[in-house]
Short mmCIF file of C-alpha atoms and ligand atoms in Angstrom, two decimals:
data_model
loop_
_atom_site.label_atom_id
_atom_site.label_comp_id
_atom_site.label_asym_id
_atom_site.label_seq_id
_atom_site.Cartn_x
_atom_site.Cartn_y
_atom_site.Cartn_z
CA MET A 1 0.12 -0.11 -0.10
CA ILE A 2 1.14 3.82 -0.25
CA ILE A 3 0.61 6.07 2.34
CA VAL A 4 0.06 9.50 1.35
CA ILE A 5 1.57 11.98 4.02
CA LYS A 6 -0.04 15.26 4.90
CA ASP A 7 2.05 18.54 3.75
CA ASN A 8 2.51 19.88 7.48
CA ILE A 9 3.01 16.56 9.31
CA ARG A 10 4.93 16.75 12.44
CA THR A 11 8.36 14.82 12.58
CA ASP A 12 6.97 12.68 15.46
CA ASP A 13 3.93 11.64 13.78
CA TYR A 14 5.99 10.87 10.52
CA GLU A 15 8.39 8.76 12.81
CA ARG A 16 5.12 7.12 14.58
CA ILE A 17 3.90 5.97 11.14
CA LYS A 18 7.20 4.28 10.37
CA LYS A 19 7.31 2.73 13.70
CA TYR A 20 3.77 1.46 13.33
CA ILE A 21 4.76 -0.33 10.07
CA SER A 22 8.00 -1.92 11.02
CA GLU A 23 6.29 -3.55 14.41
CA ARG A 24 3.97 -5.05 12.37
CA GLY A 25 6.56 -6.74 10.15
CA GLY A 26 6.03 -4.20 7.18
CA ARG A 27 8.98 -2.44 5.35
CA VAL A 28 9.00 0.99 4.83
CA HIS A 29 10.09 2.67 1.23
CA GLU A 30 10.29 6.49 1.88
CA SER A 31 10.06 8.54 -1.48
CA GLU A 32 8.88 11.88 -2.77
CA GLY A 33 5.87 11.75 -5.32
CA ILE A 34 5.23 14.43 -7.79
CA GLU A 35 3.57 16.65 -5.23
CA LYS A 36 3.46 14.68 -2.04
CA ARG A 37 5.67 12.64 0.29
CA ILE A 38 4.84 9.09 0.23
CA ILE A 39 5.59 5.93 2.06
CA GLY A 40 5.23 2.33 0.51
CA VAL A 41 4.77 -0.51 2.40
CA ILE A 42 5.47 -3.94 1.59
CA GLY A 43 4.22 -6.49 4.15
CA GLU A 44 1.51 -8.83 5.30
CA GLU A 45 -1.91 -7.13 4.77
CA ARG A 46 -3.15 -9.30 7.68
CA HIS A 47 -0.93 -7.55 9.92
CA LEU A 48 -1.39 -3.95 8.49
CA ASP A 49 -4.82 -2.97 8.72
CA ARG A 50 -5.16 -0.13 5.88
CA THR A 51 -7.98 1.88 7.92
CA ALA A 52 -5.83 1.99 11.34
CA ILE A 53 -3.23 3.45 9.36
CA ALA A 54 -5.32 5.88 7.77
CA ALA A 55 -6.30 7.00 11.14
CA LEU A 56 -2.82 7.96 12.06
CA PRO A 57 -1.87 11.34 12.64
CA GLY A 58 -0.26 12.92 9.55
CA VAL A 59 -1.55 10.61 7.24
CA GLU A 60 -3.81 11.93 4.18
CA LYS A 61 -4.72 8.74 2.75
CA VAL A 62 -3.92 5.13 2.00
CA ILE A 63 -4.12 3.56 -1.45
CA PRO A 64 -3.74 -0.14 -2.08
CA ILE A 65 -1.35 -1.46 -4.82
CA VAL A 66 -3.51 -4.04 -6.34
CA GLU A 67 -0.59 -5.35 -8.79
CA PRO A 68 1.76 -8.33 -7.81
CA TYR A 69 4.78 -6.06 -8.12
CA LYS A 70 5.17 -3.05 -5.62
CA LEU A 71 8.60 -1.80 -5.73
CA ALA A 72 8.58 -1.55 -9.33
CA SER A 73 5.22 -0.05 -9.40
CA ARG A 74 4.94 3.71 -10.62
CA LYS A 75 2.51 4.13 -7.52
CA PHE A 76 5.33 3.41 -5.21
CA HIS A 77 8.10 5.26 -7.32
CA PRO A 78 6.45 8.00 -9.33
CA LYS A 79 9.52 9.37 -10.96
CA ASN A 80 11.44 7.67 -13.59
CA THR A 81 14.30 5.74 -12.45
CA ILE A 82 17.42 6.82 -14.16
CA VAL A 83 20.32 4.29 -14.00
CA ASN A 84 23.85 5.99 -14.34
CA VAL A 85 26.54 3.99 -15.67
CA LYS A 86 29.43 5.67 -15.50
CA GLY A 87 28.03 8.75 -16.73
CA VAL A 88 25.74 7.09 -19.34
CA LYS A 89 22.12 7.76 -18.07
CA ILE A 90 19.81 5.04 -18.67
CA GLY A 91 15.96 6.08 -18.35
CA GLY A 92 16.50 9.87 -19.05
CA ILE A 93 15.38 11.88 -22.02
CA ASP A 94 17.96 10.49 -24.47
CA PRO A 95 17.95 6.98 -25.40
CA VAL A 96 21.10 5.00 -25.23
CA VAL A 97 22.81 3.00 -27.79
CA ILE A 98 24.65 -0.24 -26.59
CA ALA A 99 26.36 -2.54 -29.18
CA GLY A 100 28.63 -5.39 -29.60
CA PRO A 101 29.29 -8.81 -30.42
CA CYS A 102 26.99 -11.67 -29.34
CA SER A 103 30.04 -13.27 -28.08
CA VAL A 104 33.55 -12.35 -27.34
CA GLU A 105 35.66 -14.38 -29.70
CA SER A 106 38.86 -13.18 -29.57
CA GLU A 107 41.13 -10.22 -28.39
CA LYS A 108 41.23 -8.78 -31.96
CA GLN A 109 37.67 -9.18 -32.59
CA ILE A 110 36.71 -7.34 -29.43
CA TRP A 111 39.27 -4.52 -29.99
CA GLU A 112 37.92 -4.12 -33.55
CA ILE A 113 34.61 -3.54 -32.35
CA ALA A 114 35.01 -1.31 -29.28
CA GLU A 115 37.20 1.05 -31.72
CA GLU A 116 34.40 1.17 -34.13
CA LEU A 117 31.73 1.60 -31.19
CA SER A 118 33.75 4.47 -29.89
CA LYS A 119 33.91 6.16 -33.53
CA LYS A 120 30.47 5.99 -33.77
CA LYS A 121 29.90 7.49 -30.21
CA ALA A 122 27.91 4.32 -29.00
CA HIS A 123 27.38 4.73 -25.56
CA ILE A 124 27.90 1.12 -23.75
CA LEU A 125 29.76 -2.09 -25.14
CA ARG A 126 28.23 -5.58 -24.87
CA GLY A 127 29.71 -8.87 -25.61
CA GLY A 128 28.98 -12.21 -24.15
CA ILE A 129 31.47 -14.09 -22.18
CA PHE A 130 29.36 -17.03 -20.80
CA LYS A 131 26.69 -17.76 -23.35
CA PRO A 132 23.40 -19.76 -22.70
CA ARG A 133 22.86 -21.76 -26.28
CA SER A 134 20.08 -23.70 -27.25
CA SER A 135 22.34 -26.44 -28.48
CA PRO A 136 25.27 -28.07 -26.35
CA TYR A 137 26.96 -28.79 -29.64
CA THR A 138 27.39 -24.95 -30.52
CA PHE A 139 30.07 -22.21 -28.90
CA GLN A 140 29.46 -22.25 -25.34
CA GLY A 141 31.33 -18.75 -24.95
CA ILE A 142 35.10 -17.90 -24.59
CA GLY A 143 34.95 -17.89 -20.65
CA GLU A 144 37.28 -16.29 -18.35
CA PRO A 145 40.13 -15.65 -21.02
CA GLY A 146 37.76 -13.06 -22.66
CA ILE A 147 37.10 -11.10 -19.39
CA MET A 148 40.12 -9.14 -19.75
CA TRP A 149 39.99 -8.64 -23.54
CA LEU A 150 36.52 -6.95 -23.04
CA ALA A 151 37.26 -5.11 -19.98
CA GLU A 152 40.60 -3.76 -21.25
CA SER A 153 39.18 -2.76 -24.71
CA ALA A 154 36.19 -1.31 -23.07
CA ARG A 155 38.61 0.71 -20.45
CA HIS A 156 40.84 2.01 -23.47
CA TYR A 157 37.72 3.59 -25.25
CA ASN A 158 35.99 4.75 -22.26
CA LEU A 159 32.78 2.64 -22.78
CA PRO A 160 31.02 1.14 -20.00
CA VAL A 161 30.44 -2.83 -20.69
CA VAL A 162 27.49 -5.27 -20.10
CA SER A 163 28.05 -8.92 -20.12
CA GLU A 164 25.57 -11.93 -19.11
CA VAL A 165 25.88 -13.85 -15.79
CA MET A 166 24.54 -17.42 -16.36
CA GLU A 167 24.92 -18.58 -12.70
CA ILE A 168 25.76 -17.22 -9.08
CA SER A 169 29.40 -17.94 -9.36
CA ASP A 170 29.71 -15.68 -12.70
CA ILE A 171 28.95 -12.75 -10.51
CA ASP A 172 32.33 -12.58 -8.53
CA VAL A 173 34.15 -13.51 -11.49
CA LEU A 174 32.75 -10.82 -13.52
CA TYR A 175 32.23 -8.27 -10.84
CA ASP A 176 35.68 -6.08 -11.12
CA HIS A 177 35.42 -6.15 -14.96
CA ILE A 178 32.05 -5.23 -16.05
CA ASP A 179 29.61 -2.55 -15.26
CA ILE A 180 26.06 -4.14 -15.81
CA PHE A 181 25.18 -7.87 -15.53
CA GLN A 182 22.91 -9.20 -17.88
CA VAL A 183 20.38 -11.72 -16.92
CA GLY A 184 19.64 -13.44 -20.03
CA ALA A 185 15.89 -14.47 -21.50
CA ARG A 186 16.50 -18.07 -20.41
CA ASN A 187 17.18 -16.93 -16.62
CA MET A 188 14.49 -14.48 -16.10
CA GLN A 189 13.20 -16.79 -13.51
CA ASN A 190 16.31 -18.12 -11.89
CA PHE A 191 15.19 -16.74 -8.81
CA LYS A 192 18.28 -17.64 -6.96
CA LEU A 193 20.37 -15.70 -9.60
CA LEU A 194 17.86 -12.68 -9.07
CA LYS A 195 18.14 -12.53 -5.51
CA ALA A 196 22.13 -12.83 -5.59
CA LEU A 197 22.07 -10.03 -8.12
CA GLY A 198 19.78 -7.94 -6.10
CA LYS A 199 22.50 -8.02 -3.27
CA THR A 200 25.04 -6.60 -5.58
CA ASP A 201 25.48 -2.73 -6.38
CA LYS A 202 25.71 -3.04 -10.03
CA PRO A 203 22.82 -2.27 -12.68
CA ILE A 204 21.18 -5.42 -14.04
CA LEU A 205 19.98 -5.68 -17.45
CA LEU A 206 17.02 -7.93 -16.92
CA LYS A 207 15.83 -9.64 -20.18
CA ARG A 208 12.34 -10.90 -20.82
CA GLY A 209 11.89 -14.53 -20.94
CA ILE A 210 10.73 -15.75 -24.38
CA SER A 211 7.34 -16.78 -23.05
CA ALA A 212 6.97 -14.37 -20.08
CA THR A 213 3.90 -12.41 -19.39
CA PHE A 214 4.15 -8.65 -18.37
CA SER A 215 3.30 -9.66 -14.57
CA GLU A 216 6.06 -12.49 -14.36
CA PHE A 217 8.73 -10.04 -16.29
CA LEU A 218 7.98 -7.47 -13.46
CA MET A 219 7.78 -9.77 -10.78
CA SER A 220 11.44 -10.84 -11.58
CA ALA A 221 12.59 -7.29 -11.54
CA GLU A 222 10.62 -7.45 -8.07
CA TYR A 223 13.08 -10.01 -6.90
CA ILE A 224 15.94 -7.92 -7.69
CA LEU A 225 14.42 -4.70 -6.15
CA ALA A 226 13.24 -6.62 -3.05
CA GLU A 227 16.89 -7.36 -2.28
CA GLY A 228 17.77 -3.70 -2.28
CA ASN A 229 19.27 -3.12 -5.57
CA GLU A 230 17.27 -0.41 -7.42
CA LYS A 231 19.29 -0.39 -10.50
CA VAL A 232 16.86 -2.51 -12.89
CA ILE A 233 16.92 -1.81 -16.47
CA LEU A 234 14.53 -4.21 -18.30
CA CYS A 235 14.93 -5.31 -21.95
CA GLU A 236 12.33 -6.43 -24.27
CA ARG A 237 13.96 -8.99 -26.65
CA GLY A 238 10.99 -10.75 -28.41
CA ILE A 239 8.99 -13.52 -27.44
CA ARG A 240 7.84 -16.71 -28.95
CA THR A 241 4.86 -16.49 -31.35
CA PHE A 242 3.75 -18.85 -34.21
CA VAL A 243 5.48 -16.57 -36.76
CA GLU A 244 8.26 -18.30 -38.79
CA PHE A 245 9.68 -15.28 -40.62
CA THR A 246 11.59 -13.99 -37.83
CA ARG A 247 13.16 -15.78 -34.61
CA ASN A 248 10.88 -14.18 -32.32
CA THR A 249 8.34 -11.45 -32.15
CA PHE A 250 8.95 -7.86 -31.02
CA ASP A 251 6.25 -6.98 -28.44
CA VAL A 252 6.25 -3.31 -29.05
CA ASN A 253 2.97 -3.27 -26.89
CA ILE A 254 5.02 -3.98 -23.93
CA ILE A 255 7.05 -0.56 -24.08
CA PRO A 256 4.25 2.06 -23.33
CA VAL A 257 2.85 -0.33 -20.84
CA VAL A 258 5.84 -0.53 -18.48
CA LYS A 259 6.10 3.29 -18.94
CA LYS A 260 2.80 3.68 -17.47
CA SER A 261 3.16 1.01 -14.84
CA THR A 262 6.50 1.33 -13.73
CA HIS A 263 9.36 3.71 -13.16
CA LEU A 264 12.11 1.37 -14.49
CA PRO A 265 13.85 2.22 -17.72
CA ILE A 266 13.16 -0.30 -20.60
CA ILE A 267 15.44 -0.75 -23.45
CA ILE A 268 14.87 -3.09 -26.71
CA ASP A 269 17.00 -5.81 -28.39
CA PRO A 270 15.80 -5.98 -31.90
CA SER A 271 18.68 -8.49 -32.71
CA HIS A 272 17.26 -11.45 -30.78
CA ALA A 273 13.73 -10.22 -31.36
CA THR A 274 14.15 -10.60 -35.19
CA GLY A 275 16.94 -12.75 -35.81
CA ARG A 276 17.57 -11.06 -39.11
CA SER A 277 19.79 -8.22 -39.48
CA ASP A 278 18.09 -7.05 -42.57
CA ILE A 279 15.02 -5.70 -40.29
CA ILE A 280 16.52 -4.67 -37.30
CA THR A 281 16.53 -1.01 -38.49
CA PRO A 282 12.82 -0.51 -38.84
CA ILE A 283 12.23 -2.55 -35.50
CA THR A 284 14.79 -0.35 -33.70
CA LEU A 285 13.18 2.74 -34.82
CA ALA A 286 9.64 1.01 -34.06
CA GLY A 287 10.66 0.68 -30.58
CA LEU A 288 12.23 4.05 -29.75
CA ALA A 289 9.19 5.72 -31.31
CA ALA A 290 7.01 3.71 -28.74
CA GLY A 291 9.08 5.09 -25.77
CA ALA A 292 12.09 2.65 -25.31
CA ASP A 293 15.04 4.11 -23.44
CA GLY A 294 17.57 2.76 -25.73
CA PHE A 295 18.59 -0.30 -28.04
CA MET A 296 20.87 -2.91 -27.86
CA VAL A 297 22.17 -4.42 -30.98
CA GLU A 298 24.71 -7.05 -31.99
CA VAL A 299 27.45 -6.03 -34.08
CA HIS A 300 30.21 -7.98 -35.74
CA PRO A 301 33.04 -6.85 -38.31
CA ARG A 302 32.45 -9.87 -40.27
CA PRO A 303 29.02 -11.43 -39.11
CA PHE A 304 29.50 -14.36 -41.55
CA GLU A 305 32.54 -15.33 -39.29
CA ALA A 306 30.52 -14.89 -36.15
CA PHE A 307 30.98 -17.99 -33.62
CA SER A 308 27.13 -17.09 -32.38
CA ASP A 309 24.03 -15.12 -33.78
CA GLY A 310 25.75 -14.18 -36.99
CA ASN A 311 22.63 -13.92 -38.80
CA GLN A 312 21.51 -11.03 -36.59
CA SER A 313 24.53 -9.18 -36.27
CA LEU A 314 25.08 -6.16 -38.16
CA ASN A 315 28.36 -5.44 -39.80
CA PHE A 316 30.12 -1.92 -39.29
CA GLU A 317 28.37 -0.50 -42.44
CA GLN A 318 25.03 -1.78 -41.68
CA PHE A 319 25.30 -0.42 -37.81
CA THR A 320 26.30 2.98 -39.40
CA GLN A 321 23.47 2.95 -41.58
CA LEU A 322 20.90 2.33 -38.44
CA LEU A 323 22.51 5.05 -36.36
CA ASP A 324 22.26 7.47 -39.48
CA ASP A 325 18.57 6.23 -39.53
CA TRP A 326 18.11 6.82 -35.78
CA ASN A 327 19.56 10.29 -36.23
CA VAL A 328 16.70 11.49 -38.60
CA LEU A 329 14.20 10.45 -36.03
CA LYS A 330 15.91 11.42 -32.89
CA ASP A 331 14.82 14.82 -32.30
CA ALA A 332 11.08 14.07 -32.76
CA VAL A 333 11.50 11.01 -30.60
CA ILE A 334 13.07 13.27 -27.88
CA THR A 335 10.11 15.87 -28.28
CA LEU A 336 7.54 13.20 -27.65
CA ARG A 337 9.40 11.43 -24.63
CA LYS A 338 9.54 14.61 -22.78
CA LYS A 339 5.73 15.17 -23.73
CA THR A 340 5.06 11.26 -22.58
CA ASN A 341 7.05 11.83 -19.47
CA GLU A 342 4.82 14.48 -18.11
CA GLU A 343 1.63 12.66 -19.17
CA VAL A 344 2.57 9.68 -17.30
CA LEU A 345 3.56 11.74 -14.19
CA THR A 346 0.57 13.67 -14.23
CA ALA A 347 -1.74 10.57 -14.54
CA CYS A 348 0.42 9.44 -11.25
CA ILE A 349 -0.72 12.11 -9.16
C1 LIG B 1 22.46 -12.33 -25.88
O1 LIG B 1 22.07 -11.22 -25.19
O2 LIG B 1 23.16 -12.65 -26.51
C2 LIG B 1 21.34 -13.18 -25.33
C3 LIG B 1 21.67 -14.47 -25.32
O3 LIG B 1 20.23 -12.86 -25.43
P1 LIG B 1 18.74 -13.64 -24.71
O4 LIG B 1 18.99 -13.85 -23.43
O5 LIG B 1 17.80 -12.47 -25.05
O6 LIG B 1 18.41 -14.87 -25.87
MN1 LIG B 2 23.15 -13.03 -29.35
#
């Protein structure tokens, strides 16, 4: 539930509200609303009687949250969460560009890509070290030797870096070398992994599971938030449908729904959503026009030589074309983002 606090509340009344909740096993989340100070409460309803709380001095009203996710809800936290990764702001007004290979393959390959991203002013480098593959007979990721190649190329070009953790033990291995932990689609409901990531202080890029509903996706984010890590970035990477002309189906609908219902940033991954390099540009632009906070694409100097996901990887020329097309749309999208932001916040008051 949300407790809306009266403007002129006395400090001792405010403290009494917090004490009342904690004594009954509730967790208190203080935050500034748009116009009002609010206290979000998480706990068992049977111990926390809404009518009794509404009667405490200094309480203006109590609003129940019917959604299963609480900390991820915009009611709990009306303002957008902006995740700052070494100065790159995800969830702010400017959408971010994340690019890099599906897998780190060699030192030369990742340095070549990092150099290209830096030239093209992309914001963040991606690269898989540990790879979740559908077949055990395909490349499973370069593993530990690739970590330093990825980290050093990223540091050299001043790019923050994101890489996937497949299991809890990967967290420590990657911790000192990367800036964002990615949770892949296949691990979206690996609750032990989510809890462990919730205890870290690094941003988490949480990909939507291949058949995850909206609330399942949000509940996975809730697992991370509930452990205290507020830096969650959602990622729509396509879902499984009956279509056979693309690898997955890009669910553009989820973007405005995430924006209305939650305060978390959402980026898109048109590479995995389509599986086809020839349609990545229009899908990227559609997602950005719908309100995505950025996009992540797979880029490889020679996609036909890629160890994984070559079909959906852009070569440098295609990546440049994508950025040029994005530039055509960018100002209009930014104008729309400012307007939508205000509308969502006003609806929340
Ligand atoms: C990836 O980003 O390379 C990846 C494996 O993505 P997903 O988990 O979305 O399939
Ligand atoms: Mn991939």
